[in-house]
Amino acid sequence: MEDLLDRLRRLACGRRLLDAAGAAGGVHLVGGAVRDLLLGHVPRELDVVVEGDVDALAAALGTVTATHERFGTVTVRDGDCRWDLAAARAEDYAHPGALPVVRAASIEEDLRRRDLTINAIALDLAGGELRCAGHAFDDLQARRLRVLHDASFRDDPTRLWRIARYAARLGFELEPHTARLAAEAVAGGAPERVSRARIGNELRLALREPDPVAALEHAVRLGLAPWLAPDRDRVEAALRLLPDGEGRADLVVLAAALDIVAGDADQRLAGLDFSAAERAVLRAAARAPAVASEALAARRASQLAHVLSGLPVEAVVLAGAGGAAEPVRRWLDELRHVALRIDGDDLLGAGVPRGPQIGRRLSATLDLLLDGELADDRAAQLATALR
Ligand code: ATP
């Protein structure tokens, strides 16, 4: 098998890391990066644990762009490269679900605090030696997700969400004992002990997965989010309608999972730390079934425009996925681009007093243009708007 250090060296940021780490020892690549290298995947990020001076390695790599005092971790960047460095540490939990209390430790102890065996492997950057906790190599080989100890989910129930993501991304199965522990933790109310803000964070991470619907499906199957009902067919139909470069696919996925169960998107989203703009999209998308009916009932282009204009594109495509694909496609491809050749200034210039009737006249004129009852001609449009 090709040496893991060679694999790492073939990545530009991996080579930089190896050069900075030098031959001194005590610097380890850890977590998902080693797992991914062993699986022959390109690591999504490079996490490094140092038994020794984190600051010296940081200085050799680039600029520290973030420091998390509590966990002794720093983010270092240089050009397109980013590394997350941490001092080797152990974590103790004051009570279930609490943030851990951290103390300095050896790399072996550091590996034992991790979530899953497949993430508890360290690659020594000086000699290429691999260390692991538990059955890491067997589990990787057998494509199994296994926690490192029985109290794992009680200590940190967000690990259940992590399992949902890994199951979706890697296609690994839960090892039976871990599956039992997960079921017991869920039955014992572990998911409810996680703060709303952390659930929001886990939800956003799930939505960033290559297959976010699968990640949500696993979360539901594990009992983490009975308030979600992911719907792959609906998402795929909606995403097929989403114009290139427009809208947020992640919000389409979430909205499709939310609005089947929950008419009240606001209540579902409370405390999950979605931005006001994101909540507005999700709120509008929750009305997609009603919008679909209205779009199907519209007999004229102008009526369709009144139903769909002003709605976020995510809500529009979800309405399309709800049976109104044809009118939605017509709106997106054609009708929404129809514009008058006159504007409010033209009406003011022609003597119409400032006020709401400017908007009313323009809107009525646009309706005629949309319905094919008015020429695409400035003079004709002005005459109509002034009638
Ligand atoms: P990715 O999801 O991008 O593949 P990853 O598997 O490396 O990344 P991260 O969230 O980046 O996961 O965390 C890095 C490593 O830190 C994990 O591989 C795991 O070893 C450890 N870790 C992260 N979160 C937890 C947690 N809640 N409990 C225990 N260990 C954790």
Coordinates of C-alpha atoms and ligand atoms in Angstrom, one line a residue:
M1 CA 0.0 0.0 0.0
E2 CA 1.2 3.5 -0.8
D3 CA 2.6 5.2 2.2
L4 CA 0.1 7.6 3.8
L5 CA 2.8 10.3 4.1
D6 CA 3.2 10.1 0.3
R7 CA -0.5 10.5 -0.1
L8 CA -0.5 13.5 2.1
R9 CA 2.5 15.0 0.3
R10 CA 0.6 14.9 -3.0
L11 CA -1.8 17.4 -1.6
A12 CA -0.5 21.0 -1.8
C13 CA -1.6 21.8 1.8
G14 CA -0.4 18.4 3.0
R15 CA 3.0 19.0 1.6
R16 CA 3.2 22.4 3.4
L17 CA 2.2 20.7 6.6
L18 CA 4.8 18.0 6.3
D19 CA 7.5 20.6 5.6
A20 CA 6.5 22.8 8.5
A21 CA 6.2 19.8 10.9
G22 CA 9.7 18.7 10.1
A23 CA 11.3 15.6 11.6
A24 CA 11.0 16.7 15.3
G25 CA 8.0 14.4 16.1
G26 CA 4.9 15.0 18.2
V27 CA 2.9 16.4 15.3
H28 CA 0.0 14.2 14.1
L29 CA -2.6 14.4 11.4
V30 CA -5.8 13.2 13.1
G31 CA -9.5 12.7 12.7
G32 CA -11.4 12.7 9.4
A33 CA -8.2 13.5 7.4
V34 CA -6.5 10.2 8.3
R35 CA -9.8 8.3 7.8
D36 CA -10.2 9.8 4.4
L37 CA -6.6 9.2 3.3
L38 CA -6.9 5.5 4.4
L39 CA -10.1 5.3 2.4
G40 CA -8.4 6.8 -0.6
H41 CA -10.5 9.9 -0.5
V42 CA -9.2 13.5 -0.5
P43 CA -9.5 14.9 3.0
R44 CA -12.0 17.7 3.4
E45 CA -9.8 19.4 6.0
L46 CA -6.5 18.9 7.7
D47 CA -6.8 18.6 11.5
V48 CA -3.5 18.5 13.4
V49 CA -2.7 17.6 17.0
V50 CA 0.5 18.7 18.5
E51 CA 2.1 17.2 21.6
G52 CA 4.2 20.3 22.3
D53 CA 4.3 23.8 21.0
V54 CA 1.2 24.6 18.8
D55 CA 2.3 28.2 18.4
A56 CA 5.6 27.3 16.8
L57 CA 3.9 25.1 14.2
A58 CA 1.3 27.7 13.5
A59 CA 4.0 30.3 12.9
A60 CA 5.8 28.0 10.5
L61 CA 2.6 27.4 8.5
G62 CA 1.0 30.8 8.1
T63 CA -1.3 33.2 9.8
V64 CA -3.5 32.4 12.8
T65 CA -7.0 33.5 11.7
A66 CA -9.0 32.2 14.7
T67 CA -8.2 31.0 18.2
H68 CA -10.5 29.0 20.4
E69 CA -9.0 29.4 23.9
R70 CA -11.3 27.0 25.6
F71 CA -10.2 24.0 23.4
G72 CA -6.7 25.2 22.8
T73 CA -7.2 25.1 19.0
V74 CA -6.2 27.6 16.3
T75 CA -7.0 27.9 12.7
V76 CA -4.0 28.8 10.5
R77 CA -4.3 29.9 6.9
D78 CA -1.8 30.6 4.1
G79 CA -3.0 31.2 0.5
D80 CA -5.7 28.5 -0.2
C81 CA -4.6 26.3 2.6
R82 CA -6.2 26.0 6.0
W83 CA -5.1 23.8 8.9
D84 CA -6.8 23.4 12.3
L85 CA -4.2 22.9 15.0
A86 CA -4.8 21.7 18.6
A87 CA -2.7 20.7 21.6
A88 CA -3.2 17.1 22.5
R89 CA -6.0 17.1 25.1
A90 CA -8.4 15.1 27.1
E91 CA -12.0 16.2 27.8
D92 CA -14.1 15.7 30.9
Y93 CA -17.9 16.3 31.0
A94 CA -19.3 18.0 34.0
H95 CA -22.8 16.7 33.1
P96 CA -24.3 15.1 30.1
G97 CA -24.6 17.4 27.1
A98 CA -22.3 20.0 28.7
L99 CA -19.4 21.5 26.9
P100 CA -16.3 19.5 28.0
V101 CA -13.6 20.7 30.5
V102 CA -10.3 20.4 28.7
R103 CA -6.8 19.4 30.0
A104 CA -3.5 18.7 28.3
A105 CA -2.9 15.0 27.5
S106 CA -0.9 12.5 25.3
I107 CA -2.0 11.7 21.7
E108 CA -3.3 8.3 22.9
E109 CA -5.6 10.1 25.4
D110 CA -6.6 12.6 22.8
L111 CA -7.7 9.8 20.5
R112 CA -9.8 8.2 23.2
R113 CA -12.0 11.4 23.6
R114 CA -13.1 11.2 20.0
D115 CA -16.6 10.3 18.7
L116 CA -16.0 7.2 16.6
T117 CA -13.3 4.7 16.1
I118 CA -12.9 5.6 12.4
N119 CA -12.1 9.2 13.5
A120 CA -9.7 8.1 16.2
I121 CA -6.6 7.5 14.2
A122 CA -3.4 9.6 14.3
L123 CA -0.7 9.7 11.7
D124 CA 2.7 10.8 13.1
L125 CA 4.0 13.3 10.5
A126 CA 7.7 12.6 11.4
G127 CA 7.8 8.8 11.0
G128 CA 4.5 7.9 9.4
E129 CA 3.4 5.7 12.3
L130 CA -0.3 5.2 12.8
R131 CA -1.9 5.1 16.2
C132 CA -5.5 4.4 16.9
A133 CA -8.1 3.9 19.6
G134 CA -10.4 0.9 19.8
H135 CA -11.1 -1.1 16.7
A136 CA -10.4 1.8 14.3
F137 CA -8.7 -0.2 11.5
D138 CA -11.1 -3.1 11.6
D139 CA -14.1 -0.7 11.6
L140 CA -12.8 1.2 8.7
Q141 CA -12.3 -2.0 6.8
A142 CA -15.7 -3.3 7.7
R143 CA -17.3 0.1 7.1
R144 CA -18.7 0.3 10.6
L145 CA -19.5 3.3 12.8
R146 CA -18.7 2.5 16.4
V147 CA -18.4 4.8 19.4
L148 CA -15.3 4.5 21.7
H149 CA -17.2 4.0 25.0
D150 CA -20.7 3.4 26.2
A151 CA -21.2 6.9 27.7
S152 CA -20.3 8.6 24.4
F153 CA -23.8 9.7 23.4
R154 CA -24.6 10.7 27.0
D155 CA -21.5 12.8 27.2
D156 CA -22.2 14.5 23.9
P157 CA -25.5 13.8 22.1
T158 CA -24.5 15.8 19.0
R159 CA -22.4 12.7 18.2
L160 CA -25.8 11.2 17.1
W161 CA -26.0 13.9 14.5
R162 CA -22.4 13.3 13.4
I163 CA -23.3 9.6 12.9
A164 CA -26.2 10.6 10.7
R165 CA -23.8 12.6 8.5
Y166 CA -21.1 9.9 8.3
A167 CA -23.7 7.2 7.6
A168 CA -25.0 9.3 4.7
R169 CA -21.6 10.4 3.4
L170 CA -19.6 7.2 3.8
G171 CA -22.4 4.7 3.5
F172 CA -21.2 3.0 6.7
E173 CA -23.5 1.0 9.0
L174 CA -23.9 1.4 12.7
E175 CA -22.1 -1.4 14.6
P176 CA -24.9 -3.2 16.5
H177 CA -23.8 -2.3 20.1
T178 CA -23.5 1.4 19.0
A179 CA -26.9 1.2 17.4
R180 CA -28.3 0.0 20.7
L181 CA -26.5 2.8 22.6
A182 CA -27.9 5.3 20.1
A183 CA -31.5 4.0 20.5
E184 CA -31.1 4.1 24.3
A185 CA -29.7 7.6 24.3
V186 CA -32.6 8.8 22.1
A187 CA -35.2 7.0 24.2
G188 CA -33.6 8.6 27.3
G189 CA -34.1 12.1 25.8
A190 CA -30.5 12.8 24.8
P191 CA -31.4 14.8 21.7
E192 CA -33.5 17.2 23.7
R193 CA -30.6 18.0 26.0
V194 CA -28.7 19.6 23.1
S195 CA -29.3 23.3 22.9
R196 CA -31.4 24.6 20.0
A197 CA -28.4 26.6 18.7
R198 CA -26.3 23.4 18.5
I199 CA -29.1 21.5 16.8
G200 CA -29.2 24.3 14.3
N201 CA -25.5 23.9 13.8
E202 CA -25.8 20.2 13.2
L203 CA -28.7 20.7 10.9
R204 CA -26.7 23.1 8.8
L205 CA -23.8 20.7 8.7
A206 CA -26.2 17.9 7.5
L207 CA -27.4 20.2 4.8
R208 CA -23.9 20.8 3.6
E209 CA -23.3 17.1 3.0
P210 CA -22.9 15.8 -0.6
D211 CA -26.3 14.0 -0.1
P212 CA -28.1 16.2 2.4
V213 CA -31.4 14.4 2.0
A214 CA -29.7 11.1 3.1
A215 CA -28.2 12.9 6.1
L216 CA -31.6 14.1 7.2
E217 CA -33.1 10.7 6.5
H218 CA -30.5 9.1 8.8
A219 CA -31.2 11.8 11.5
V220 CA -34.9 11.0 11.3
R221 CA -34.2 7.2 11.4
L222 CA -32.1 7.7 14.5
G223 CA -35.0 9.6 16.1
L224 CA -33.1 12.9 16.3
A225 CA -35.6 15.0 14.3
P226 CA -39.1 13.7 14.3
W227 CA -40.1 17.1 13.1
L228 CA -38.4 16.6 9.7
A229 CA -39.8 14.5 6.8
P230 CA -37.2 14.5 4.1
D231 CA -38.6 14.0 0.7
R232 CA -36.1 13.1 -2.0
D233 CA -38.5 13.0 -4.9
R234 CA -39.8 16.5 -4.1
V235 CA -36.3 17.9 -3.6
E236 CA -35.1 16.4 -6.9
A237 CA -38.1 17.8 -8.8
A238 CA -37.6 21.2 -7.2
L239 CA -33.8 21.3 -7.8
R240 CA -34.4 20.4 -11.5
L241 CA -36.5 23.6 -11.8
L242 CA -34.0 25.8 -9.9
P243 CA -32.3 28.1 -12.4
D244 CA -28.5 27.8 -12.6
G245 CA -26.7 30.0 -10.0
E246 CA -29.9 31.1 -8.3
G247 CA -31.4 30.2 -4.9
R248 CA -30.0 28.0 -2.2
A249 CA -30.3 24.2 -2.7
D250 CA -29.8 23.6 1.1
L251 CA -32.8 25.7 1.9
V252 CA -34.8 23.8 -0.7
V253 CA -33.9 20.5 1.0
L254 CA -34.7 21.9 4.4
A255 CA -38.0 23.5 3.3
A256 CA -39.1 20.3 1.6
A257 CA -38.4 18.4 4.8
L258 CA -40.1 21.0 7.1
D259 CA -43.3 22.0 5.5
I260 CA -44.9 18.6 5.2
V261 CA -45.1 18.2 8.9
A262 CA -45.0 21.8 10.0
G263 CA -47.3 24.5 8.7
D264 CA -45.6 26.8 11.1
A265 CA -42.0 27.2 9.9
D266 CA -41.3 30.0 12.4
Q267 CA -42.0 27.8 15.4
R268 CA -40.0 24.9 14.0
L269 CA -37.0 27.2 13.4
A270 CA -37.1 29.1 16.7
G271 CA -33.6 29.3 18.3
L272 CA -31.9 27.3 15.5
D273 CA -30.0 30.4 14.5
F274 CA -31.1 30.7 10.9
S275 CA -30.7 34.3 9.6
A276 CA -33.7 36.5 9.1
A277 CA -33.3 36.1 5.3
E278 CA -33.1 32.3 5.6
R279 CA -36.2 32.2 7.8
A280 CA -38.1 34.4 5.2
V281 CA -37.2 31.9 2.5
L282 CA -38.3 28.9 4.6
R283 CA -41.5 30.7 5.7
A284 CA -42.4 31.4 2.0
A285 CA -41.5 27.9 1.0
A286 CA -43.8 26.5 3.7
R287 CA -46.7 27.9 1.6
A288 CA -45.5 26.1 -1.5
P289 CA -48.5 23.6 -1.7
A290 CA -51.0 26.5 -1.6
V291 CA -48.9 28.5 -4.1
A292 CA -48.9 25.4 -6.4
S293 CA -52.7 25.3 -6.4
E294 CA -53.0 29.0 -7.1
A295 CA -50.4 28.7 -9.9
L296 CA -52.4 25.8 -11.5
A297 CA -55.6 27.8 -11.2
A298 CA -54.2 30.9 -12.9
R299 CA -55.8 31.2 -16.4
R300 CA -53.8 34.2 -17.6
A301 CA -50.1 35.0 -17.6
S302 CA -50.8 38.1 -15.5
Q303 CA -52.6 36.0 -12.9
L304 CA -49.7 33.6 -12.7
A305 CA -47.3 36.5 -12.3
H306 CA -49.4 37.8 -9.4
V307 CA -49.1 34.4 -7.7
L308 CA -45.4 33.9 -8.2
S309 CA -43.7 37.3 -8.4
G310 CA -42.0 38.4 -5.2
L311 CA -41.6 34.9 -3.9
P312 CA -38.1 33.6 -3.2
V313 CA -37.0 31.3 -6.1
E314 CA -36.8 28.4 -3.6
A315 CA -40.5 28.7 -2.8
V316 CA -41.3 28.9 -6.5
V317 CA -39.5 25.7 -7.4
L318 CA -41.0 23.8 -4.5
A319 CA -44.4 24.9 -5.7
G320 CA -43.3 23.6 -9.1
A321 CA -42.4 20.3 -7.5
G322 CA -45.8 20.2 -5.9
G323 CA -47.6 19.6 -9.2
A324 CA -47.2 23.0 -10.8
A325 CA -44.0 22.3 -12.9
E326 CA -45.4 23.6 -16.1
P327 CA -46.6 27.1 -14.9
V328 CA -43.5 27.5 -12.8
R329 CA -41.2 26.7 -15.7
R330 CA -43.1 29.2 -17.8
W331 CA -42.7 31.9 -15.1
L332 CA -39.0 31.2 -14.6
D333 CA -38.0 30.9 -18.2
E334 CA -40.2 33.5 -19.7
L335 CA -42.7 35.6 -17.8
R336 CA -40.5 36.9 -15.0
H337 CA -38.2 38.5 -17.6
V338 CA -41.0 40.5 -19.2
A339 CA -40.5 44.2 -18.4
L340 CA -42.2 47.4 -19.5
R341 CA -40.2 49.9 -21.6
I342 CA -41.6 52.7 -19.4
D343 CA -41.2 53.5 -15.7
G344 CA -42.5 55.8 -13.0
D345 CA -40.5 58.7 -14.2
D346 CA -42.2 58.5 -17.6
L347 CA -45.6 58.8 -15.9
L348 CA -44.5 61.7 -13.6
G349 CA -43.1 63.4 -16.7
A350 CA -46.4 63.0 -18.4
G351 CA -48.2 64.7 -15.5
V352 CA -49.4 61.8 -13.3
P353 CA -49.2 63.0 -9.7
R354 CA -46.7 61.2 -7.4
G355 CA -48.5 58.5 -5.3
P356 CA -49.8 55.0 -5.4
Q357 CA -51.5 55.3 -8.7
I358 CA -48.1 55.4 -10.5
G359 CA -47.6 51.8 -9.3
R360 CA -51.1 50.8 -10.1
R361 CA -50.9 52.1 -13.6
L362 CA -47.6 50.4 -14.3
S363 CA -48.8 47.1 -12.9
A364 CA -52.0 47.2 -15.0
T365 CA -49.9 48.0 -18.1
L366 CA -47.5 45.1 -17.3
D367 CA -50.5 42.7 -17.0
L368 CA -51.6 43.6 -20.5
L369 CA -48.1 43.1 -21.8
L370 CA -47.9 39.7 -20.1
D371 CA -51.2 38.7 -21.5
G372 CA -50.2 39.6 -25.0
E373 CA -52.6 42.4 -25.3
L374 CA -50.1 45.2 -25.6
A375 CA -47.2 45.7 -28.0
D376 CA -43.6 45.7 -26.7
D377 CA -43.4 49.3 -27.7
R378 CA -42.7 52.3 -25.5
A379 CA -45.2 54.7 -27.1
A380 CA -48.0 52.2 -26.9
Q381 CA -47.2 51.3 -23.3
L382 CA -47.1 55.0 -22.2
A383 CA -50.4 55.7 -23.9
T384 CA -52.0 52.6 -22.2
A385 CA -50.5 53.6 -18.8
L386 CA -52.0 57.1 -19.1
R387 CA -55.5 56.0 -20.1
Ligands
ATP1 P1 -15.5 16.0 8.1 O1 -16.9 15.9 8.7 O2 -15.2 17.2 7.4 O3 -15.1 14.7 7.4 P2 -14.1 15.2 10.5 O4 -14.6 13.8 10.4 O5 -12.7 15.4 10.6 O6 -14.5 16.1 9.3 P3 -14.7 17.4 12.3 O7 -16.0 17.8 12.7 O8 -13.8 18.2 11.5 O9 -14.9 15.9 11.7 O10 -13.9 17.0 13.6 C1 -12.5 16.6 13.5 C2 -12.3 15.4 14.5 O11 -12.6 15.8 15.8 C3 -13.2 14.2 14.2 O12 -12.7 13.4 13.2 C4 -13.3 13.6 15.6 O13 -12.1 12.8 15.8 C5 -13.2 14.8 16.5 N1 -14.5 15.3 16.9 C6 -15.3 16.2 16.4 N2 -16.4 16.4 17.0 C7 -16.4 15.5 18.0 C8 -17.4 15.2 19.0 N3 -18.5 15.9 19.2 N4 -17.0 14.3 19.9 C9 -15.8 13.6 19.8 N5 -14.9 13.8 18.9 C10 -15.2 14.8 18.0

